[in-house]
C-alpha cells in the first residue's frame, strides 16, 4: 500500500516519566525546543523514557554505575523493563559538575566495567552522553531510528474520560508497558474485545511480541484459584 | 578478509592480533587472562570467545580520518561475530566521539565502549572475558540484568485489575472473581448474570465498561 506522503511527517512522540521533570529538566526542554519532538509526561512506573512501541530508554548517571551500592536497584529496574519491552537502551550520562566544584576525575572501577559487560551480555544497548543536552540528542536519534523502522508511537497519548479508566485498567496488567496499554485502548473498542481476541490479534493490535501477547492472553483467561486470592 | 567463526577460542583464553604483541594492553592482560597471539586475524584485534571479538580504535585512528569507519563497516558486512568496539576517548579525540557513536551503535548496531587509555582497555577486556566465560558455561543466571524469575501467581494482579473498573472496590472484585473466575468470563457475562453478584446499577456500570 503506497503511503500518502506526509502521514509520517509528524515529529516522533516520546513518553517521559514525570520524575524526569526534576532530574532531567534540560533533557525535556531540549527535546521540545531544539529537536521539536512531541514530549508527553506520563506516570511511567518503570522506565525513564519510552521512545517507540518496543524501546524503553533508561537514563543513568555515570556515578550510579561506579559503586556496587546501586546494583540491586538497577538490576531490579532493568529486569522489570525486560518483561515489558522488546528492546532496552541505557544512556550513561556524565555527572554534572556543580558550580564551585572542581571537575571530578572519573576513576574507572572494576564494578563499572563489570556492569557494562553484564549489560552487553543481556543484550541491552548502551550509549554514552556527556551532558543532558547530548542525552536529548541521543533520544531524538533513537526516536527517528524507530520511526524509520515503523515502530513509532502513533496513537494519541492524551487519554480522556472513559479512555482514562480503560488505560488505568490495562496498566494494572503485569508486564504491559504504557505504550502497549495505549495501543490496546486505541486498537480495541472494549475490554471484552481484548479478552475475546486471539494471541495473533492481540500481537497485531497492541504491537506486542508473540511471547508478550501470549502472556497477556494467559492473564486475561487465567482462572483464578479462590484459595490464592488474598 | 574476516575470519568469521573460523577462530576457535579455547575456554578462558583471549586470542590477540599479532600486532598487539608487546603493547601496554597485552602486558597488562598477561597474567590475568591467557593471551595467545595469532597472525592473520584481519580486522579483529582480540577474540574473546567463539562469538565475541573486539575492534580497538585508538586516539590516532580517530584523528587520522575515516579509515577506521571503512574498517568497521567492512567487519559488519563480512562477519557474524558479535563485535565490541573499544574506542580511546581522550581530550583530543573527544570531539569525534558522538559521530563514532552514531555510526557504531545506531547505524551498525554494534557495541561501543569508551576508555581513556590502554590501561583502562585492559581492565575492561578482563571483565568482558569473565562474562564470556560465564556465558559459555551457561551460567546465565549470574547476570543480574537478565530476567529469570518465574512469574508470581497472577491472582493478586487480576484482583488489582478488576478494582480499576469504576464502582468496583476490593469486596466486589473478590465477589466477581469467585463467581466468574477470569477476566475473560467476566467480560462475556450478561448484565443479568452480573446482577446476581452486584446490584443493578453497578452491574450496568461494569457491563458498559
Short mmCIF file of C-alpha atoms in Angstrom, two decimals:
data_model
loop_
_atom_site.label_atom_id
_atom_site.label_comp_id
_atom_site.label_asym_id
_atom_site.label_seq_id
_atom_site.Cartn_x
_atom_site.Cartn_y
_atom_site.Cartn_z
CA UNK A 1 0.00 0.00 0.00
CA UNK A 2 1.62 3.27 -1.03
CA UNK A 3 1.79 5.66 1.88
CA UNK A 4 0.30 9.07 1.44
CA UNK A 5 3.23 11.47 1.70
CA UNK A 6 3.00 13.48 4.83
CA UNK A 7 1.32 10.88 7.01
CA UNK A 8 4.67 10.10 8.59
CA UNK A 9 5.98 13.62 8.69
CA UNK A 10 4.61 14.40 12.14
CA UNK A 11 7.52 14.58 14.56
CA UNK A 12 8.02 11.45 16.64
CA UNK A 13 6.45 11.25 20.04
CA UNK A 14 8.39 10.45 23.18
CA UNK A 15 6.85 9.49 26.51
CA UNK A 16 8.81 10.69 29.52
CA UNK A 17 8.41 9.69 33.14
CA UNK A 18 7.07 12.55 35.24
CA UNK A 19 10.02 12.20 37.60
CA UNK A 20 12.32 13.34 34.80
CA UNK A 21 10.86 16.80 35.32
CA UNK A 22 13.06 17.18 38.36
CA UNK A 23 16.08 15.11 37.42
CA UNK A 24 16.30 15.78 33.70
CA UNK A 25 14.67 19.15 33.05
CA UNK A 26 17.28 20.12 30.46
CA UNK A 27 16.70 16.85 28.58
CA UNK A 28 12.97 17.55 28.36
CA UNK A 29 13.27 21.17 27.29
CA UNK A 30 15.94 20.27 24.77
CA UNK A 31 13.76 17.55 23.25
CA UNK A 32 10.94 20.02 22.85
CA UNK A 33 12.70 23.23 21.92
CA UNK A 34 15.77 22.13 19.97
CA UNK A 35 14.58 18.91 18.38
CA UNK A 36 10.88 19.69 18.06
CA UNK A 37 9.71 16.34 19.38
CA UNK A 38 6.35 15.83 20.97
CA UNK A 39 7.14 15.03 24.59
CA UNK A 40 4.41 13.77 26.84
CA UNK A 41 4.90 13.38 30.57
CA UNK A 42 3.28 10.22 31.89
CA UNK A 43 3.37 8.38 35.18
CA UNK A 44 5.67 5.71 33.77
CA UNK A 45 6.36 3.32 36.57
CA UNK A 46 9.38 1.55 35.23
CA UNK A 47 11.31 3.38 32.55
CA UNK A 48 12.57 6.94 32.17
CA UNK A 49 11.63 7.28 28.50
CA UNK A 50 9.56 5.34 26.02
CA UNK A 51 10.73 6.10 22.53
CA UNK A 52 8.67 3.68 20.46
CA UNK A 53 6.21 0.86 20.90
CA UNK A 54 9.05 -1.50 21.77
CA UNK A 55 12.01 0.55 23.00
CA UNK A 56 12.48 1.85 26.56
CA UNK A 57 15.38 4.11 27.50
CA UNK A 58 16.91 4.37 30.96
CA UNK A 59 19.00 7.40 31.81
CA UNK A 60 21.74 6.57 34.30
CA UNK A 61 24.46 8.74 35.75
CA UNK A 62 27.99 7.50 35.43
CA UNK A 63 28.43 7.76 39.20
CA UNK A 64 25.48 5.39 39.71
CA UNK A 65 27.41 2.69 37.86
CA UNK A 66 30.63 3.28 39.77
CA UNK A 67 29.82 1.61 43.05
CA UNK A 68 28.15 -1.69 43.89
CA UNK A 69 25.74 0.16 46.17
CA UNK A 70 23.10 0.63 43.45
CA UNK A 71 23.49 -2.80 41.97
CA UNK A 72 20.33 -4.49 43.19
CA UNK A 73 18.12 -1.49 42.49
CA UNK A 74 19.49 -1.22 38.97
CA UNK A 75 19.09 -4.90 38.21
CA UNK A 76 15.51 -4.88 39.51
CA UNK A 77 14.66 -1.94 37.28
CA UNK A 78 16.18 -3.49 34.19
CA UNK A 79 14.65 -6.90 34.82
CA UNK A 80 11.23 -5.31 35.06
CA UNK A 81 11.84 -3.49 31.78
CA UNK A 82 12.81 -6.71 30.08
CA UNK A 83 9.43 -8.15 30.97
CA UNK A 84 7.63 -5.31 29.24
CA UNK A 85 9.84 -4.19 26.36
CA UNK A 86 11.45 -5.90 23.41
CA UNK A 87 14.39 -3.50 23.35
CA UNK A 88 16.13 -1.60 26.09
CA UNK A 89 18.71 1.11 25.80
CA UNK A 90 20.72 2.67 28.60
CA UNK A 91 22.18 6.15 28.29
CA UNK A 92 25.14 6.61 30.61
CA UNK A 93 25.41 10.32 31.30
CA UNK A 94 28.44 12.05 32.77
CA UNK A 95 27.60 13.69 36.08
CA UNK A 96 27.15 17.42 36.07
CA UNK A 97 29.90 19.42 37.68
CA UNK A 98 28.21 21.78 40.10
CA UNK A 99 29.36 25.39 40.34
CA UNK A 100 32.29 25.75 42.66
CA UNK A 101 33.20 22.10 42.34
CA UNK A 102 36.41 21.34 40.56
CA UNK A 103 35.97 18.75 37.87
CA UNK A 104 35.98 15.34 39.48
CA UNK A 105 38.38 12.88 38.00
CA UNK A 106 36.47 9.84 36.83
CA UNK A 107 38.06 6.77 38.39
CA UNK A 108 37.06 3.75 36.43
CA UNK A 109 36.22 0.92 38.81
CA UNK A 110 36.16 -2.80 38.26
CA UNK A 111 32.49 -2.74 39.19
CA UNK A 112 31.79 -0.23 36.40
CA UNK A 113 33.41 -2.48 33.79
CA UNK A 114 31.53 -5.45 35.22
CA UNK A 115 28.19 -3.65 34.90
CA UNK A 116 28.94 -2.71 31.29
CA UNK A 117 29.86 -6.32 30.49
CA UNK A 118 26.68 -7.61 32.08
CA UNK A 119 24.55 -5.10 30.16
CA UNK A 120 26.15 -6.13 26.87
CA UNK A 121 25.62 -9.79 27.62
CA UNK A 122 21.99 -9.13 28.43
CA UNK A 123 21.58 -7.55 25.01
CA UNK A 124 20.95 -4.06 26.37
CA UNK A 125 22.20 -1.23 24.18
CA UNK A 126 24.47 1.34 25.78
CA UNK A 127 25.02 4.93 24.72
CA UNK A 128 27.31 7.45 26.39
CA UNK A 129 26.45 11.09 26.84
CA UNK A 130 28.47 13.96 28.29
CA UNK A 131 25.52 16.14 29.35
CA UNK A 132 21.72 16.42 29.39
CA UNK A 133 21.69 18.22 26.03
CA UNK A 134 23.56 15.34 24.44
CA UNK A 135 21.18 12.85 26.05
CA UNK A 136 18.30 14.68 24.40
CA UNK A 137 20.06 14.47 21.03
CA UNK A 138 20.55 10.73 21.50
CA UNK A 139 16.89 10.25 22.43
CA UNK A 140 15.93 12.09 19.25
CA UNK A 141 18.20 9.84 17.17
CA UNK A 142 16.65 6.76 18.75
CA UNK A 143 13.14 8.05 18.15
CA UNK A 144 13.91 8.79 14.50
CA UNK A 145 15.50 5.39 14.04
CA UNK A 146 12.45 3.64 15.50
CA UNK A 147 10.22 5.86 13.39
CA UNK A 148 12.03 4.69 10.25
CA UNK A 149 11.56 1.10 11.37
CA UNK A 150 7.85 1.72 11.66
CA UNK A 151 7.71 1.23 15.41
CA UNK A 152 6.90 4.83 16.34
CA UNK A 153 4.19 5.66 18.85
CA UNK A 154 1.40 6.74 16.57
CA UNK A 155 -1.65 6.68 18.77
CA UNK A 156 -2.90 9.77 20.60
CA UNK A 157 -1.32 9.88 24.03
CA UNK A 158 -3.85 12.06 25.83
CA UNK A 159 -6.48 9.78 27.33
CA UNK A 160 -9.77 11.40 28.29
CA UNK A 161 -12.90 10.29 30.10
CA UNK A 162 -13.65 6.65 29.52
CA UNK A 163 -10.22 6.19 27.87
CA UNK A 164 -8.59 7.16 31.11
CA UNK A 165 -10.38 4.38 33.02
CA UNK A 166 -9.59 1.87 30.30
CA UNK A 167 -5.94 2.88 30.28
CA UNK A 168 -5.76 2.54 34.04
CA UNK A 169 -7.23 -0.95 33.76
CA UNK A 170 -4.69 -2.03 31.13
CA UNK A 171 -1.81 -0.50 33.08
CA UNK A 172 -2.58 -2.76 36.03
CA UNK A 173 -1.80 -5.84 33.92
CA UNK A 174 1.65 -7.16 34.78
CA UNK A 175 4.43 -6.68 32.21
CA UNK A 176 2.35 -4.46 29.97
CA UNK A 177 4.13 -1.24 29.03
CA UNK A 178 2.50 2.17 28.92
CA UNK A 179 2.82 2.17 25.14
CA UNK A 180 1.18 -1.24 24.81
CA UNK A 181 -1.65 -0.13 27.11
CA UNK A 182 -2.24 2.94 24.92
CA UNK A 183 -2.28 0.71 21.84
CA UNK A 184 -4.84 -1.59 23.44
CA UNK A 185 -7.09 1.39 24.16
CA UNK A 186 -7.00 2.50 20.56
CA UNK A 187 -6.95 -0.78 18.71
CA UNK A 188 -9.83 -2.39 20.60
CA UNK A 189 -13.18 -0.86 21.38
CA UNK A 190 -13.64 -2.51 24.75
CA UNK A 191 -12.08 -4.85 27.27
CA UNK A 192 -14.42 -7.57 26.05
CA UNK A 193 -12.94 -7.19 22.56
CA UNK A 194 -9.46 -7.58 24.03
CA UNK A 195 -10.45 -10.56 26.16
CA UNK A 196 -12.03 -12.37 23.20
CA UNK A 197 -9.09 -11.76 20.85
CA UNK A 198 -6.69 -14.42 19.71
CA UNK A 199 -3.00 -14.21 20.50
CA UNK A 200 -2.27 -13.13 16.94
CA UNK A 201 -4.88 -10.37 17.05
CA UNK A 202 -3.51 -9.11 20.37
CA UNK A 203 0.02 -9.06 18.99
CA UNK A 204 -1.06 -7.11 15.94
CA UNK A 205 -3.41 -4.73 17.74
CA UNK A 206 -1.20 -3.83 20.66
CA UNK A 207 2.04 -4.24 18.67
CA UNK A 208 3.39 -6.80 21.10
CA UNK A 209 5.83 -9.59 20.51
CA UNK A 210 4.39 -13.07 20.24
CA UNK A 211 5.59 -14.00 23.75
CA UNK A 212 4.14 -10.86 25.29
CA UNK A 213 0.83 -11.37 23.51
CA UNK A 214 0.72 -14.93 24.82
CA UNK A 215 1.35 -13.69 28.34
CA UNK A 216 -1.48 -11.16 28.06
CA UNK A 217 -3.79 -13.80 26.61
CA UNK A 218 -3.00 -16.15 29.50
CA UNK A 219 -3.56 -13.40 32.03
CA UNK A 220 -6.99 -12.48 30.68
CA UNK A 221 -8.13 -16.09 30.64
CA UNK A 222 -6.49 -17.11 33.86
CA UNK A 223 -8.95 -18.96 36.03
CA UNK A 224 -8.39 -17.59 39.49
CA UNK A 225 -7.98 -20.09 42.26
CA UNK A 226 -10.11 -18.83 45.15
CA UNK A 227 -7.54 -20.30 47.52
CA UNK A 228 -4.86 -17.98 46.19
CA UNK A 229 -6.93 -14.83 46.40
CA UNK A 230 -5.68 -12.60 49.18
CA UNK B 1 39.38 -10.92 4.98
CA UNK B 2 37.41 -11.55 8.14
CA UNK B 3 37.65 -14.99 9.59
CA UNK B 4 34.11 -15.25 10.90
CA UNK B 5 33.58 -18.20 13.19
CA UNK B 6 36.79 -19.77 11.97
CA UNK B 7 38.65 -18.81 15.11
CA UNK B 8 38.15 -21.24 17.95
CA UNK B 9 38.94 -19.63 21.26
CA UNK B 10 39.91 -22.10 23.97
CA UNK B 11 37.93 -21.76 27.17
CA UNK B 12 39.04 -18.74 29.18
CA UNK B 13 41.60 -17.63 26.61
CA UNK B 14 41.95 -14.48 24.55
CA UNK B 15 43.38 -14.57 21.07
CA UNK B 16 45.15 -11.34 20.20
CA UNK B 17 46.21 -9.96 16.87
CA UNK B 18 49.96 -10.30 16.37
CA UNK B 19 50.28 -6.54 16.04
CA UNK B 20 49.44 -6.11 19.74
CA UNK B 21 52.47 -8.11 20.91
CA UNK B 22 54.45 -6.06 23.40
CA UNK B 23 51.77 -3.35 23.71
CA UNK B 24 50.57 -1.93 27.02
CA UNK B 25 47.24 -3.73 26.71
CA UNK B 26 48.95 -7.05 26.13
CA UNK B 27 51.33 -6.58 29.04
CA UNK B 28 48.51 -5.80 31.43
CA UNK B 29 46.40 -8.70 30.21
CA UNK B 30 49.22 -11.16 30.69
CA UNK B 31 48.84 -12.95 33.97
CA UNK B 32 45.14 -12.07 34.23
CA UNK B 33 43.94 -13.96 31.17
CA UNK B 34 45.65 -16.50 28.96
CA UNK B 35 46.65 -14.48 25.93
CA UNK B 36 47.69 -16.12 22.66
CA UNK B 37 48.91 -14.16 19.65
CA UNK B 38 47.97 -15.13 16.15
CA UNK B 39 48.67 -13.81 12.70
CA UNK B 40 46.02 -13.09 10.15
CA UNK B 41 43.11 -12.08 12.37
CA UNK B 42 42.30 -9.49 9.74
CA UNK B 43 40.19 -6.64 11.06
CA UNK B 44 39.81 -8.05 14.55
CA UNK B 45 42.12 -7.07 17.41
CA UNK B 46 41.07 -9.61 20.06
CA UNK B 47 38.83 -12.67 20.09
CA UNK B 48 37.19 -13.18 23.50
CA UNK B 49 35.13 -16.23 22.62
CA UNK B 50 33.88 -18.06 19.55
CA UNK B 51 31.15 -15.47 19.26
CA UNK B 52 32.62 -12.24 20.58
CA UNK B 53 35.51 -10.14 19.38
CA UNK B 54 36.96 -6.70 19.94
CA UNK B 55 37.89 -4.00 17.48
CA UNK B 56 40.07 -1.31 19.00
CA UNK B 57 40.07 2.24 17.71
CA UNK B 58 42.92 4.34 19.04
CA UNK B 59 43.08 8.06 19.52
CA UNK B 60 45.36 8.20 16.49
CA UNK B 61 42.83 6.31 14.33
CA UNK B 62 40.14 8.81 15.26
CA UNK B 63 42.24 11.82 14.47
CA UNK B 64 43.64 10.36 11.25
CA UNK B 65 40.33 10.36 9.41
CA UNK B 66 37.76 7.92 8.12
CA UNK B 67 39.88 4.82 7.60
CA UNK B 68 38.55 3.25 10.82
CA UNK B 69 34.97 3.72 9.61
CA UNK B 70 35.69 1.70 6.49
CA UNK B 71 37.19 -0.99 8.70
CA UNK B 72 34.09 -1.15 10.91
CA UNK B 73 31.69 -1.27 8.01
CA UNK B 74 33.77 -3.97 6.35
CA UNK B 75 33.70 -6.00 9.56
CA UNK B 76 29.96 -5.54 9.97
CA UNK B 77 29.21 -6.66 6.45
CA UNK B 78 31.51 -9.66 6.48
CA UNK B 79 31.24 -11.07 9.96
CA UNK B 80 28.56 -12.72 12.01
CA UNK B 81 30.53 -12.30 15.21
CA UNK B 82 29.36 -10.00 17.96
CA UNK B 83 31.75 -7.09 17.58
CA UNK B 84 32.55 -4.89 20.54
CA UNK B 85 34.24 -1.67 19.54
CA UNK B 86 36.52 -0.14 22.15
CA UNK B 87 37.44 3.43 21.42
CA UNK B 88 40.11 5.56 23.01
CA UNK B 89 38.24 8.66 24.12
CA UNK B 90 40.71 11.29 25.24
CA UNK B 91 40.68 15.05 25.40
CA UNK B 92 41.95 15.11 21.84
CA UNK B 93 39.60 12.53 20.37
CA UNK B 94 36.55 13.55 22.45
CA UNK B 95 35.16 15.77 19.67
CA UNK B 96 34.82 12.77 17.34
CA UNK B 97 33.09 10.55 19.87
CA UNK B 98 29.45 11.40 19.19
CA UNK B 99 29.94 10.85 15.46
CA UNK B 100 31.55 7.48 16.08
CA UNK B 101 28.77 6.50 18.49
CA UNK B 102 26.12 7.35 15.94
CA UNK B 103 27.83 5.19 13.32
CA UNK B 104 28.70 2.23 15.51
CA UNK B 105 25.66 1.93 17.78
CA UNK B 106 22.80 3.46 15.84
CA UNK B 107 23.74 2.63 12.26
CA UNK B 108 25.80 -0.55 12.53
CA UNK B 109 24.09 -1.87 15.65
CA UNK B 110 27.34 -2.81 17.36
CA UNK B 111 28.51 -2.23 20.92
CA UNK B 112 30.74 0.78 21.60
CA UNK B 113 32.66 1.34 24.83
CA UNK B 114 34.90 4.33 25.50
CA UNK B 115 38.11 4.05 27.52
CA UNK B 116 40.61 6.75 28.43
CA UNK B 117 43.76 4.75 27.66
CA UNK B 118 45.14 1.28 27.03
CA UNK B 119 45.27 0.57 30.75
CA UNK B 120 41.50 1.04 31.06
CA UNK B 121 41.03 -1.02 27.93
CA UNK B 122 42.82 -3.98 29.50
CA UNK B 123 40.69 -3.75 32.68
CA UNK B 124 37.57 -3.69 30.55
CA UNK B 125 38.70 -6.65 28.46
CA UNK B 126 39.30 -8.68 31.63
CA UNK B 127 35.71 -8.06 32.76
CA UNK B 128 34.34 -8.85 29.30
CA UNK B 129 36.28 -12.10 29.20
CA UNK B 130 34.93 -13.20 32.54
CA UNK B 131 31.40 -12.65 31.26
CA UNK B 132 32.15 -14.53 28.04
CA UNK B 133 33.41 -17.45 30.13
CA UNK B 134 30.23 -17.44 32.19
CA UNK B 135 28.15 -17.30 29.04
CA UNK B 136 29.94 -20.31 27.60
CA UNK B 137 29.46 -22.23 30.79
CA UNK B 138 25.75 -21.44 30.54
CA UNK B 139 25.84 -19.83 33.93
CA UNK B 140 23.48 -17.16 32.71
CA UNK B 141 21.69 -16.86 35.99
CA UNK B 142 24.64 -14.92 37.28
CA UNK B 143 23.80 -11.94 35.09
CA UNK B 144 21.83 -9.51 37.23
CA UNK B 145 20.21 -7.89 34.19
CA UNK B 146 18.67 -10.96 32.64
CA UNK B 147 15.10 -11.56 33.72
CA UNK B 148 14.93 -15.06 35.11
CA UNK B 149 12.45 -15.16 37.96
CA UNK B 150 9.30 -17.16 37.47
CA UNK B 151 6.19 -15.06 37.24
CA UNK B 152 4.33 -14.74 40.55
CA UNK B 153 0.79 -16.18 40.63
CA UNK B 154 -1.48 -13.80 38.73
CA UNK B 155 -4.34 -13.84 41.24
CA UNK B 156 -3.39 -10.63 43.08
CA UNK B 157 -2.82 -8.84 39.78
CA UNK B 158 -6.19 -9.93 38.41
CA UNK B 159 -7.82 -8.64 41.59
CA UNK B 160 -5.95 -5.35 41.21
CA UNK B 161 -7.09 -5.00 37.61
CA UNK B 162 -10.75 -5.53 38.47
CA UNK B 163 -10.56 -2.74 41.04
CA UNK B 164 -9.72 -0.32 38.24
CA UNK B 165 -13.27 -0.74 36.93
CA UNK B 166 -15.32 2.23 38.13
CA UNK B 167 -17.53 1.42 41.13
CA UNK B 168 -15.67 -1.82 41.85
CA UNK B 169 -13.71 -1.98 45.07
CA UNK B 170 -11.92 -4.83 46.75
CA UNK B 171 -15.03 -6.57 48.05
CA UNK B 172 -16.92 -6.52 44.75
CA UNK B 173 -13.80 -7.56 42.86
CA UNK B 174 -13.47 -10.62 45.11
CA UNK B 175 -17.14 -11.50 44.64
CA UNK B 176 -16.87 -11.16 40.87
CA UNK B 177 -13.80 -13.35 40.71
CA UNK B 178 -15.37 -16.03 42.87
CA UNK B 179 -18.37 -16.11 40.54
CA UNK B 180 -16.69 -15.74 37.13
CA UNK B 181 -13.10 -16.87 37.72
CA UNK B 182 -11.40 -14.97 34.92
CA UNK B 183 -11.46 -11.58 33.23
CA UNK B 184 -12.42 -13.31 30.00
CA UNK B 185 -15.53 -14.85 31.51
CA UNK B 186 -16.44 -11.67 33.35
CA UNK B 187 -16.29 -9.77 30.05
CA UNK B 188 -18.70 -12.20 28.44
CA UNK B 189 -21.17 -12.21 31.30
CA UNK B 190 -24.65 -10.82 30.64
CA UNK B 191 -25.96 -7.98 32.77
CA UNK B 192 -28.43 -10.41 34.39
CA UNK B 193 -25.57 -12.66 35.47
CA UNK B 194 -23.74 -9.63 36.83
CA UNK B 195 -26.81 -8.56 38.76
CA UNK B 196 -26.76 -11.81 40.70
CA UNK B 197 -23.42 -10.75 42.17
CA UNK B 198 -23.65 -6.99 42.48
CA UNK B 199 -26.53 -4.52 42.45
CA UNK B 200 -28.30 -3.39 39.31
CA UNK B 201 -26.52 -0.04 38.99
CA UNK B 202 -23.05 -1.44 39.44
CA UNK B 203 -23.85 -4.34 37.11
CA UNK B 204 -24.81 -1.85 34.44
CA UNK B 205 -21.60 0.10 35.01
CA UNK B 206 -19.47 -3.00 34.69
CA UNK B 207 -21.37 -4.10 31.65
CA UNK B 208 -20.83 -0.82 29.82
CA UNK B 209 -17.19 -0.53 30.82
#
